[in-house]
Coordinates of C-alpha atoms in Angstrom, one line a residue:
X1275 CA 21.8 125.7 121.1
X1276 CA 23.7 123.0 122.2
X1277 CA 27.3 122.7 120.1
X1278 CA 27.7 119.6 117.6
X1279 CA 30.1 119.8 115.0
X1280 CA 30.1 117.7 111.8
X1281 CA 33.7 116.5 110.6
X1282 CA 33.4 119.1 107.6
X1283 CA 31.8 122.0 110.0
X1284 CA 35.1 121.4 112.1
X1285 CA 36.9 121.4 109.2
X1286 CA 35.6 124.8 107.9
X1287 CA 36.4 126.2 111.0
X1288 CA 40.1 125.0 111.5
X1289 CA 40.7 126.5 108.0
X1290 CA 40.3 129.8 109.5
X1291 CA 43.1 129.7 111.7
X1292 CA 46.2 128.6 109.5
X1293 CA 48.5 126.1 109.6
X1294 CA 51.0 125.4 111.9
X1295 CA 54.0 122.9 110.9
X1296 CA 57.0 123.8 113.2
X1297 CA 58.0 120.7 115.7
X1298 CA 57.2 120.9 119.3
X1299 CA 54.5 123.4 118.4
X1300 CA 51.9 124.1 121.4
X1301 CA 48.9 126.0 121.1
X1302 CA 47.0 127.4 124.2
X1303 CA 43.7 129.5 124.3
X1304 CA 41.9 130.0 127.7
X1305 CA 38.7 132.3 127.3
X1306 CA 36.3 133.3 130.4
X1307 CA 32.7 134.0 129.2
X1308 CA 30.0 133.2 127.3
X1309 CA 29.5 132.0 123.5
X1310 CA 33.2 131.9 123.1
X1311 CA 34.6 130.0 120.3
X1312 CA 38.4 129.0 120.1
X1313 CA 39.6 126.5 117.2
X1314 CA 43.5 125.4 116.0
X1315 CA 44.6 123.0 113.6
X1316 CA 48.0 121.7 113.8
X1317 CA 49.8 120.1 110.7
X1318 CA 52.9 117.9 110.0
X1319 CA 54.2 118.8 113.3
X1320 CA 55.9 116.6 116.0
X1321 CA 55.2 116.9 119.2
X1322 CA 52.5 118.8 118.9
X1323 CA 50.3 120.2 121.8
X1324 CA 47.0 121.9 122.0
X1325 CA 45.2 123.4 125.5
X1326 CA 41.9 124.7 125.6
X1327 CA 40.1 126.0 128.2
X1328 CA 36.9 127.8 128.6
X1329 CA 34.7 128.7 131.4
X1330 CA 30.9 130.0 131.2
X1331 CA 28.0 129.0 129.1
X1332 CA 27.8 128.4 125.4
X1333 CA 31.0 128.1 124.3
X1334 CA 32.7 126.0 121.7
X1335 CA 35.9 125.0 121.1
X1336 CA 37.7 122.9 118.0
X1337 CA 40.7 121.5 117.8
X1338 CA 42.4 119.3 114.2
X1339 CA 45.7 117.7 114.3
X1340 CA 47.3 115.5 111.5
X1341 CA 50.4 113.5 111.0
X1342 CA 51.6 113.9 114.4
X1343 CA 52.6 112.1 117.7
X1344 CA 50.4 114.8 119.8
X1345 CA 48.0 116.0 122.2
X1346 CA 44.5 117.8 122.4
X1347 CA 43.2 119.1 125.8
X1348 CA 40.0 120.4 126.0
X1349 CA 38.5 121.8 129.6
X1350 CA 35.4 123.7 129.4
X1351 CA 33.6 124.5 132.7
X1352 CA 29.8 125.7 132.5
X1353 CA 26.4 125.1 130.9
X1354 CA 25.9 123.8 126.8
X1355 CA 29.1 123.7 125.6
X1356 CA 30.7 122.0 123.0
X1357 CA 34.4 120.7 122.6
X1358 CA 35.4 119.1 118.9
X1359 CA 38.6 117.4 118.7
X1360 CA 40.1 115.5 115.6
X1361 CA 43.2 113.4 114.9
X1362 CA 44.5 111.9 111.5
X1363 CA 47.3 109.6 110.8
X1364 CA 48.6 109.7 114.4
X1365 CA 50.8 108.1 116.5
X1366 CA 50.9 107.6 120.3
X1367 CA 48.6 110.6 120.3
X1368 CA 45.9 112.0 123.0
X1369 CA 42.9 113.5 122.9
X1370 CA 41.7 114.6 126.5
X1371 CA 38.1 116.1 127.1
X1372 CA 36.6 117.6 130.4
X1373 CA 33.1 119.1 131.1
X1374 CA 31.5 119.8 134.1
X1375 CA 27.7 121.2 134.8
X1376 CA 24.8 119.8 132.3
X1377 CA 24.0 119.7 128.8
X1378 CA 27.8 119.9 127.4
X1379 CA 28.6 117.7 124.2
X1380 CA 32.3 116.4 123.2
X1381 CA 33.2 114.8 119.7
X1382 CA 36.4 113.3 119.8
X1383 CA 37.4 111.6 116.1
X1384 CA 40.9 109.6 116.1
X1385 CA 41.5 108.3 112.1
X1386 CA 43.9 105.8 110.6
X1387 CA 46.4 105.9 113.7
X1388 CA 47.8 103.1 116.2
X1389 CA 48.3 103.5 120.2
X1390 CA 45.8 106.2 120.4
X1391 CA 43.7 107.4 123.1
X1392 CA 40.8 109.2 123.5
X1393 CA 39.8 110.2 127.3
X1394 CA 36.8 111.8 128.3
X1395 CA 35.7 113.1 131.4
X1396 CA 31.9 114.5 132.3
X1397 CA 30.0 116.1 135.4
X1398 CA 26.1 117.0 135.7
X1399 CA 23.8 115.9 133.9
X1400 CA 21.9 115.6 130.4
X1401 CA 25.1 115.7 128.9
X1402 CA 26.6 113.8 125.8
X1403 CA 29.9 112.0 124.5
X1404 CA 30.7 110.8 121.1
X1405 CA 34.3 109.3 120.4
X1406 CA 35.3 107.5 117.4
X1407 CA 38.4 105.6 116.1
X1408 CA 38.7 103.8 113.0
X1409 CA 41.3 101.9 111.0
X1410 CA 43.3 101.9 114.9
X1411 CA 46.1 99.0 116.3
X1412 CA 46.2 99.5 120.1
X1413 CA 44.3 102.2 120.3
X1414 CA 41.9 103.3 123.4
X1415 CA 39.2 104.9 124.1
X1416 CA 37.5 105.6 128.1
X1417 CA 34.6 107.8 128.9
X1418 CA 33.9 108.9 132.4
X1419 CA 30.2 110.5 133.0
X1420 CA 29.0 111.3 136.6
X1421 CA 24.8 112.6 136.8
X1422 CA 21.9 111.2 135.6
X1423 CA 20.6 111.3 131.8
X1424 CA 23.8 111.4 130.3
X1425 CA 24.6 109.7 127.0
X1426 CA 28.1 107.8 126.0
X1427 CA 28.7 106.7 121.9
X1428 CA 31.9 105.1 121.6
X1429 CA 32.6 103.5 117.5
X1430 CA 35.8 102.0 116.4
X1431 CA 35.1 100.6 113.2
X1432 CA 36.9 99.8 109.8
X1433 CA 39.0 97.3 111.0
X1434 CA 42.0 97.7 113.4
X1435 CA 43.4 95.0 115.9
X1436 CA 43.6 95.0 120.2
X1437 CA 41.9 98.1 120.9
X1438 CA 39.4 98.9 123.8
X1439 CA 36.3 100.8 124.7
X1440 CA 35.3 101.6 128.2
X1441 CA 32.3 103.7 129.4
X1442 CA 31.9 104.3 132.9
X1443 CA 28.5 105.7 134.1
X1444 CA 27.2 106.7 137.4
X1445 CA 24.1 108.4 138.2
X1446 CA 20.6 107.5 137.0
X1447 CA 18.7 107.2 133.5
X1448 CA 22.1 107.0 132.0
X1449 CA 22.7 105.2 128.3
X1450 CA 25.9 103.6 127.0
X1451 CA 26.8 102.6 123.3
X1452 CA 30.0 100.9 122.0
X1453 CA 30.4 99.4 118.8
X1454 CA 33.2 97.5 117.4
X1455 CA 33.2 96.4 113.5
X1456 CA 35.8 94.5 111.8
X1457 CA 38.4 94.5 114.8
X1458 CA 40.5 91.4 115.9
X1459 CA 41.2 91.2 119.9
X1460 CA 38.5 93.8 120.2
X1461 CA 37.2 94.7 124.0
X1462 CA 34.1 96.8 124.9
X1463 CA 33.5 97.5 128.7
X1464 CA 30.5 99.0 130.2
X1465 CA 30.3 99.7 134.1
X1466 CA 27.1 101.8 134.9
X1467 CA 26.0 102.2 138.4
X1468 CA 22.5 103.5 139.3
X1469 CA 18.5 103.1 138.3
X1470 CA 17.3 103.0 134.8
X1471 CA 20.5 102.6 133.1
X1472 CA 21.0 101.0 129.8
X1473 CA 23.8 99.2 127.9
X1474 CA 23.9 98.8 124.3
X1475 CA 27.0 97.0 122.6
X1476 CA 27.9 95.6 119.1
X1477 CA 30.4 93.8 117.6
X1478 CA 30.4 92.6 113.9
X1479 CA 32.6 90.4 111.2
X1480 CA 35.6 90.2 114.4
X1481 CA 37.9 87.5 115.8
X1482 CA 38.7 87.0 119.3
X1483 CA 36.2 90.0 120.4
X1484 CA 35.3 90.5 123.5
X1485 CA 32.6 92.9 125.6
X1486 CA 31.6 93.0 129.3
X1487 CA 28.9 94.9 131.1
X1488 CA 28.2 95.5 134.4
X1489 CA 25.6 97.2 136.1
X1490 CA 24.8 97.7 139.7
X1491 CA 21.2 99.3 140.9
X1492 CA 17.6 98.4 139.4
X1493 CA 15.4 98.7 136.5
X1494 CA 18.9 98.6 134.5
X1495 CA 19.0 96.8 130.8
X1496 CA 22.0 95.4 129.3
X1497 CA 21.5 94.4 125.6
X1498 CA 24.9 92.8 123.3
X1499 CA 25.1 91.9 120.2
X1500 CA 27.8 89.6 118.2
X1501 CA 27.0 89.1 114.1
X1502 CA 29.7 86.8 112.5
X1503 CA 32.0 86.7 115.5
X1504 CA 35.0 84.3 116.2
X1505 CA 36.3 83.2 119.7
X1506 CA 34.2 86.2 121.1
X1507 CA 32.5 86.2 124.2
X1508 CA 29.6 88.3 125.9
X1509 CA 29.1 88.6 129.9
X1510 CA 26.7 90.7 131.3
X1511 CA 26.8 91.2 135.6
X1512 CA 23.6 92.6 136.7
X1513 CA 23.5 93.4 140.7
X1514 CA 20.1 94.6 141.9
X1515 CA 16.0 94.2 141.0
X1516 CA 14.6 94.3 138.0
X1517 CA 17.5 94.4 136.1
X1518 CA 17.3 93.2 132.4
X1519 CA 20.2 90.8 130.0
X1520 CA 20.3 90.1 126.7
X1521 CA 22.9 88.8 124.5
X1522 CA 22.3 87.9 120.8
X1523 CA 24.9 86.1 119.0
X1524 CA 24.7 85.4 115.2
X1525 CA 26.4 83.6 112.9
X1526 CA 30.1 82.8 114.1
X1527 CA 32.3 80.3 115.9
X1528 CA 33.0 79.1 119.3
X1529 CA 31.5 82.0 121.2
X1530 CA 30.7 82.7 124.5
X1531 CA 26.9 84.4 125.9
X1532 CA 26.9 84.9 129.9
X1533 CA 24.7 86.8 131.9
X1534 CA 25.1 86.2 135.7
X1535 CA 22.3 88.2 137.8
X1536 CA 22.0 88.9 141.8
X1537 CA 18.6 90.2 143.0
X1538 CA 14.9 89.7 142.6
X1539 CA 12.3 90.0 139.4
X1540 CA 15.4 89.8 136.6
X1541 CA 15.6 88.5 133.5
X1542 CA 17.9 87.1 131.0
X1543 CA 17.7 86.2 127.0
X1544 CA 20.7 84.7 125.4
X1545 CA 19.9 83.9 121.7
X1546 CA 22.8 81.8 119.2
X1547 CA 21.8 81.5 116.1
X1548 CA 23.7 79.8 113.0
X1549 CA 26.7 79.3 115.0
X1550 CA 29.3 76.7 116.0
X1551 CA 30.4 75.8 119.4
X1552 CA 29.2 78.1 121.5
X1553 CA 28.1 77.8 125.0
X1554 CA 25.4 79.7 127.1
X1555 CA 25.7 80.1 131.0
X1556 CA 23.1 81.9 133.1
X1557 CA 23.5 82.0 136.4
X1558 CA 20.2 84.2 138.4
X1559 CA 20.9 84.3 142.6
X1560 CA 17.3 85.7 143.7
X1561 CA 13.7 85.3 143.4
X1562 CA 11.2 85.6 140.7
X1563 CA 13.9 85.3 138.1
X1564 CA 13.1 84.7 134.6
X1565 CA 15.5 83.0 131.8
X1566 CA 14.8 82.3 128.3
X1567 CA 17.4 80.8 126.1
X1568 CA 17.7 79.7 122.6
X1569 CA 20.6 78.2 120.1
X1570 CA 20.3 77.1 116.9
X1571 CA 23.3 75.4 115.2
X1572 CA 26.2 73.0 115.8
X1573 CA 27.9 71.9 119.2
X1574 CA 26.3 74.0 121.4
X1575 CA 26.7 74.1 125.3
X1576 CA 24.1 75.5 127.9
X1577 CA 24.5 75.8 131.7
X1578 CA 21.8 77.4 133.1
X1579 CA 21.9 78.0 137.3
X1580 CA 18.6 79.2 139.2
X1581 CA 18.8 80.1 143.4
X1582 CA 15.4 81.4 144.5
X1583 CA 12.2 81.0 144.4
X1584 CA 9.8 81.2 141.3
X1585 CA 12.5 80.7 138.7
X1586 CA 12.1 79.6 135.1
X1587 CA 14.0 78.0 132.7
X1588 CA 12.9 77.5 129.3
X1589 CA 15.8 77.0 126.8
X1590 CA 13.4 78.8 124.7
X1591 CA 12.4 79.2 121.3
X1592 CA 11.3 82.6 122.3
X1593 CA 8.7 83.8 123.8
X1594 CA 5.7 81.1 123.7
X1595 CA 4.0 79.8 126.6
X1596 CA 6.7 76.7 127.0
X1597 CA 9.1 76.7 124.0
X1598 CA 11.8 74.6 124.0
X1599 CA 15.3 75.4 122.4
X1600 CA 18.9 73.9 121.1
X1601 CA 18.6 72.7 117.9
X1602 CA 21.8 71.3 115.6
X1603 CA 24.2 68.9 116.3
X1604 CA 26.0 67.7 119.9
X1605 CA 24.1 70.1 122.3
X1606 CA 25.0 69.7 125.8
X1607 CA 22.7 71.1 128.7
X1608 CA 23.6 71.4 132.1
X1609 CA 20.3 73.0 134.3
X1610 CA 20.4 73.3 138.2
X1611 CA 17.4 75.3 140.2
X1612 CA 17.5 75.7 143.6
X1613 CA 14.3 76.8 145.6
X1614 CA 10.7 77.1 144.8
X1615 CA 7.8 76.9 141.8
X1616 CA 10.8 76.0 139.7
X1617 CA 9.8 74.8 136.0
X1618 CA 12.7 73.5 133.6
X1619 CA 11.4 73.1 129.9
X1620 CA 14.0 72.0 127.5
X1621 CA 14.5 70.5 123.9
X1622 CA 17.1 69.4 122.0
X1623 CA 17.2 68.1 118.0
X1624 CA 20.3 66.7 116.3
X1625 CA 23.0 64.1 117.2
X1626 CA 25.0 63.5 120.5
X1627 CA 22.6 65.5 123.3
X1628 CA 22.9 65.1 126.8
X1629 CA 21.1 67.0 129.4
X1630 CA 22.1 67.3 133.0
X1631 CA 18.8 68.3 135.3
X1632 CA 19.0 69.2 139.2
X1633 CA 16.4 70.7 140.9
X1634 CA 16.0 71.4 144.5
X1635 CA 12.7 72.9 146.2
X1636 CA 9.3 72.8 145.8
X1637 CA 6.9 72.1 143.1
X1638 CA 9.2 71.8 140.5
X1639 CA 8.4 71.2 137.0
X1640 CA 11.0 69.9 134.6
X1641 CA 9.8 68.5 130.9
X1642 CA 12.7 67.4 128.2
X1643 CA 12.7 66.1 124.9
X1644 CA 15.3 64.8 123.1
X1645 CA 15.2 63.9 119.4
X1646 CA 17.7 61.3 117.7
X1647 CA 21.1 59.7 118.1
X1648 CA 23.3 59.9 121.7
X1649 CA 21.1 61.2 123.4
X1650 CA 21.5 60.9 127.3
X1651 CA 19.8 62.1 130.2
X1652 CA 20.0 62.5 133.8
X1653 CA 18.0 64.2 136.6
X1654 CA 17.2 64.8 140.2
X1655 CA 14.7 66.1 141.3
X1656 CA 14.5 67.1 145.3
X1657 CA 11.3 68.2 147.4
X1658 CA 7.8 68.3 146.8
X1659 CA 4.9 67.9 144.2
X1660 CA 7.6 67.3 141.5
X1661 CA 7.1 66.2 138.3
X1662 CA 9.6 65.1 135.1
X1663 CA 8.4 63.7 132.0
X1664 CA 11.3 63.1 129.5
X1665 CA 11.1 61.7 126.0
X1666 CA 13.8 60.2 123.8
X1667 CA 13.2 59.6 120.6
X1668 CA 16.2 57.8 118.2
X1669 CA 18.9 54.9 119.1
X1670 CA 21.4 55.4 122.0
X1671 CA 19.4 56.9 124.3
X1672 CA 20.1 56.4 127.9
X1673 CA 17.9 58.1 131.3
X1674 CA 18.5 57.6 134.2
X1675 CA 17.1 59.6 137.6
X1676 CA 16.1 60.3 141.5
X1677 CA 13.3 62.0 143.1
X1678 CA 13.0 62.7 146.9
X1679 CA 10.4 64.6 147.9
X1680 CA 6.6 64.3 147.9
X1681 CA 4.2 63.9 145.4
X1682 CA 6.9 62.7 142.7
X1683 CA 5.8 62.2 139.0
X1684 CA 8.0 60.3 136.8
X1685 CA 7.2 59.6 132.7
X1686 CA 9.9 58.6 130.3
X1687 CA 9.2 57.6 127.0
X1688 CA 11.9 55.9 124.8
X1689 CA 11.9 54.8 121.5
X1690 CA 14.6 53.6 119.0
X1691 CA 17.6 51.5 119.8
X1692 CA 19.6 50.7 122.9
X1693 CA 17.5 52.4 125.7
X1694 CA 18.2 52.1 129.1
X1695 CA 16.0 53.5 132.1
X1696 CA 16.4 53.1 135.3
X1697 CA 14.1 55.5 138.0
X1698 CA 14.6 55.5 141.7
X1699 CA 12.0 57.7 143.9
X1700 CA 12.0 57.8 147.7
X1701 CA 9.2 59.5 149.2
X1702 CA 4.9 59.6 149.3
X1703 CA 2.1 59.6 146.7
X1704 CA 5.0 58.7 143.7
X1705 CA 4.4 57.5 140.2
X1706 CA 6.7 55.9 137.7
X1707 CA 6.0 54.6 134.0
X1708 CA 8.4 54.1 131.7
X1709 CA 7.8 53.2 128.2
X1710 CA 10.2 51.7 125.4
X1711 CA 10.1 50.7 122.0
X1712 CA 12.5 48.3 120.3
X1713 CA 15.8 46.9 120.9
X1714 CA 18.4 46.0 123.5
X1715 CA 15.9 48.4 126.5
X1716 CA 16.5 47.9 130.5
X1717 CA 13.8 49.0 132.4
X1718 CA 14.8 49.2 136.2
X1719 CA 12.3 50.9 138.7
X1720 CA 12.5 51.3 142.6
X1721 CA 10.2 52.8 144.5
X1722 CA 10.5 53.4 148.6
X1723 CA 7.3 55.4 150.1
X1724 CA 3.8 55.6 150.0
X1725 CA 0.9 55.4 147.4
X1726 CA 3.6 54.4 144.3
X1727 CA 2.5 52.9 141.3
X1728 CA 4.7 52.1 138.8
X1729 CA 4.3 50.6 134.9
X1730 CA 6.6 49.6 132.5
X1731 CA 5.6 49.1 128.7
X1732 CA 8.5 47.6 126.4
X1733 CA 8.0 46.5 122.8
X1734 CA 10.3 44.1 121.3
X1735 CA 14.2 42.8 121.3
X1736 CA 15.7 42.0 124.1
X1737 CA 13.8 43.8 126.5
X1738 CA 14.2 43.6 130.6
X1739 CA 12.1 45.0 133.4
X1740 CA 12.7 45.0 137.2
X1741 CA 10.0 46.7 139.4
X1742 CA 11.1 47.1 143.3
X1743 CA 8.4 49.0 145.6
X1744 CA 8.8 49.0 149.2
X1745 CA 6.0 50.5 151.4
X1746 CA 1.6 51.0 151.1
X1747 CA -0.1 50.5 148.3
X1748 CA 2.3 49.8 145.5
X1749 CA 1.1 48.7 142.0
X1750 CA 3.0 47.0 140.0
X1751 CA 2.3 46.7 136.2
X1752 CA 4.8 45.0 133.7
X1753 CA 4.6 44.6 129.6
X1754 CA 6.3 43.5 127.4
X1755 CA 5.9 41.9 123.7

């Protein structure tokens, strides 16, 4: 049976063995065998040491320590062991654990303490790590797990200030879990390399949090979390195929959701929702790539960066067949695609939006909306059998944009109060209309190719149209009232 201890279980079992208060105090038991099990508990004693070691099967080993600047080292060497080791009230104190062979388990507990640390070090495979830490300043805690279908818990919760988690997996079919509750200057680190690993990480009612992922092989899934965060940021570095990231962020201030991806068939989700200036940025290097994005809030920022072929950008409200996202006040979107059957689908609602659009390929598809007040927009559009259709609705709004290619399809649509459009295409078989309501609108449209046709519809004050088409069979068709 494989060892777990509860915290009373352990505590029952240090009871049996006494107290030990002199200082300097150092406690060693080494046991060869099989279903061992060695415990100590060490009280109100500086200095403090404790060294365990065990080798063969079944075997479990317990260690307590309290009001102490100490250490516990635990080395256990064989097949379902266990190793228990708990610190209270400490300073500057260690807890070390080492297993190597397969299904071995470590508990490592680290209570109302500052500069900490809690070390653990695994070998084989189907094995498991808990460590926790709570109420901690400075305080540290690293795991270390090399085989496949090994599991690492790290917790440091109930407030506490600057202290880290790192979880370092190699090996396949691996899972890592940090959570961080209530911290300020927090930072979670996951490194997993390998197939089929997954990343879970959580961070709640922080300031100034931090946690970064990285994972290098295929069929790997990163998924963070951030609920009422401050100055916190999320970045997720996915090497391989099929590789999954998603970062949720709720609630909060001026965070940060990144997920940067090299390889084929990956995706990324990054969801803010009821927060304040924050900022997405996905950047996918690869083909097949898939990217769905959402924020909901005030002052948001999205950059979004696509090389490959048959890459998608949504801005998404989820998962519908083309969504849109951003929603709030002062969004800002910056979206470049690079390479083939690119699509681009974005919306934004709320006051002070701009979008940025560059894509560079073939067939790309690129549709924005933009509701109300400031809103601004830009694109390019380079290669063939691309299309944009942009609408602005509200006062303020300004397009302008570029396509080179072939088979070029340009529709804007603006309507409110000093719109300006001006479209420029160079290439065969392009179409321009451009459509404004009300006051102060420039329409300006040039054309250089084949086959263009271009239309301009403006409705009221102070309109102004300029049509320019150089090549075969242009059309020309002004309107104004």
């Amino acid at each position: 049976m494989l060892f777990k201890l509860t915290p009373v279980a352990a505590a029952v079992l240090v009871m049996l063995t006494g107290h030990v208060m002199a200082a300097n105090s150092l406690s060693t038991q080494y046991q060869n065998g099989t279903g061992n099990t060695a415990d100590v508990q060490q009280i109100t004693a500086a200095q403090a040491s404790v060294q365990q070691v065990q080798i063969g099967d079944g075997n479990d080993t317990a260690a307590f320590q309290q009001d102490t600047n100490s250490q516990i080292d635990q080395l256990q060497n064989g097949n379902q062991n266990g190793a228990y080791g708990e610190q209270l009230q400490e300073v500057a104190s260690k807890i070390t654990q080492r297993q190597a062979d397969q299904r071995n388990n470590t508990h490592a507990s680290q209570s109302l303490g500052s500069g900490n640390q809690i070390t653990t070090q695994q070998s084989g495979n189907n094995n498991m790590v808990f460590a926790y830490q709570d109420s901690q300043i400075g305080s540290t805690i690293t795991t270390d797990q090399a085989g496949s279908a090994n599991d690492i818990a790290a917790e440091q919760l109930f407030g506490g200030s600057n202290n880290s988690s790192q979880i370092i997996q190699r090996g396949d079919g691996n899972q890592g879990y940090s959570e961080q509750v209530s911290y300020f200057n927090g930072q979670i680190q996951i490194n997993q390399n390998g197939e089929g690993n997954y990343a879970y990480t959580d961070q709640r009612n922080g300031l100034g949090g931090s946690i970064t992922v990285d994972q290098l092989g295929q069929y790997n899934t990163a998924q963070m979390f951030q609920d009422a965060q401050t100055n916190s940021h999320s970045s997720v570095n996915q090497t391989g195929t099929f590789n999954e990231g998603i970062v949720d962020q709720y609630q909060g201030a001026n965070n940060l959701g990144a997920i940067i991806q090299w390889g084929d068939r990956n995706a990324a989700s990054v969801t803010q929702y009821f927060v304040t200036s924050s900022s997405t940025n996905v950047s996918q290097n690869g083909q097949d790539n898939l990217h769905y994005s959402s924020q909901d809030g005030t002052g948001h920022n999205l950059t979004a960066v696509a090389t490959g072929s048959g890459n998608k950008v949504y801005a998404s409200d989820y998962e519908n067949t083309k969504p849109g996202g951003q929603f709030g006040i002062g969004q800002t979107a910056f979206l470049n695609q690079n390479g083939q059957q690119n699509s681009i689908n974005l919306t934004q609602k709320g006051v002070g939006n701009l979008t940025n659009l560059k894509q560079d390929g073939a067939r790309n598809d690129a549709k924005v909306t933009q509701n109300d007040n400031y809103n601004e927009l830009y694109f390019e559009q380079n290669g063939s059998d691309n299309i944009l259709i942009a609408d602005q609705r509200g006062d303020g709004n300004y397009a302008t944009g570029n396509s080179f290619g072939n088979g070029n399809t340009t529709d804007i649509t603006q309507s409110g109060s000093d719109n300006r459009s001006y479209t420029y295409q160079d290439g065969d078989a392009n179409i321009a209309t451009v459509k404004q309501a009300d006051s102060y609108n420039v329409a300006y449209v040039s054309q250089t190719g084949n086959a263009n046709t271009a239309n301009v519809n403006q409705s009221s004050t102070n309109q102004a149209a300029s049509v320019t088409q150089v090549g075969s069979a242009n059309m020309a068709s002004v309107r104004q009232q």
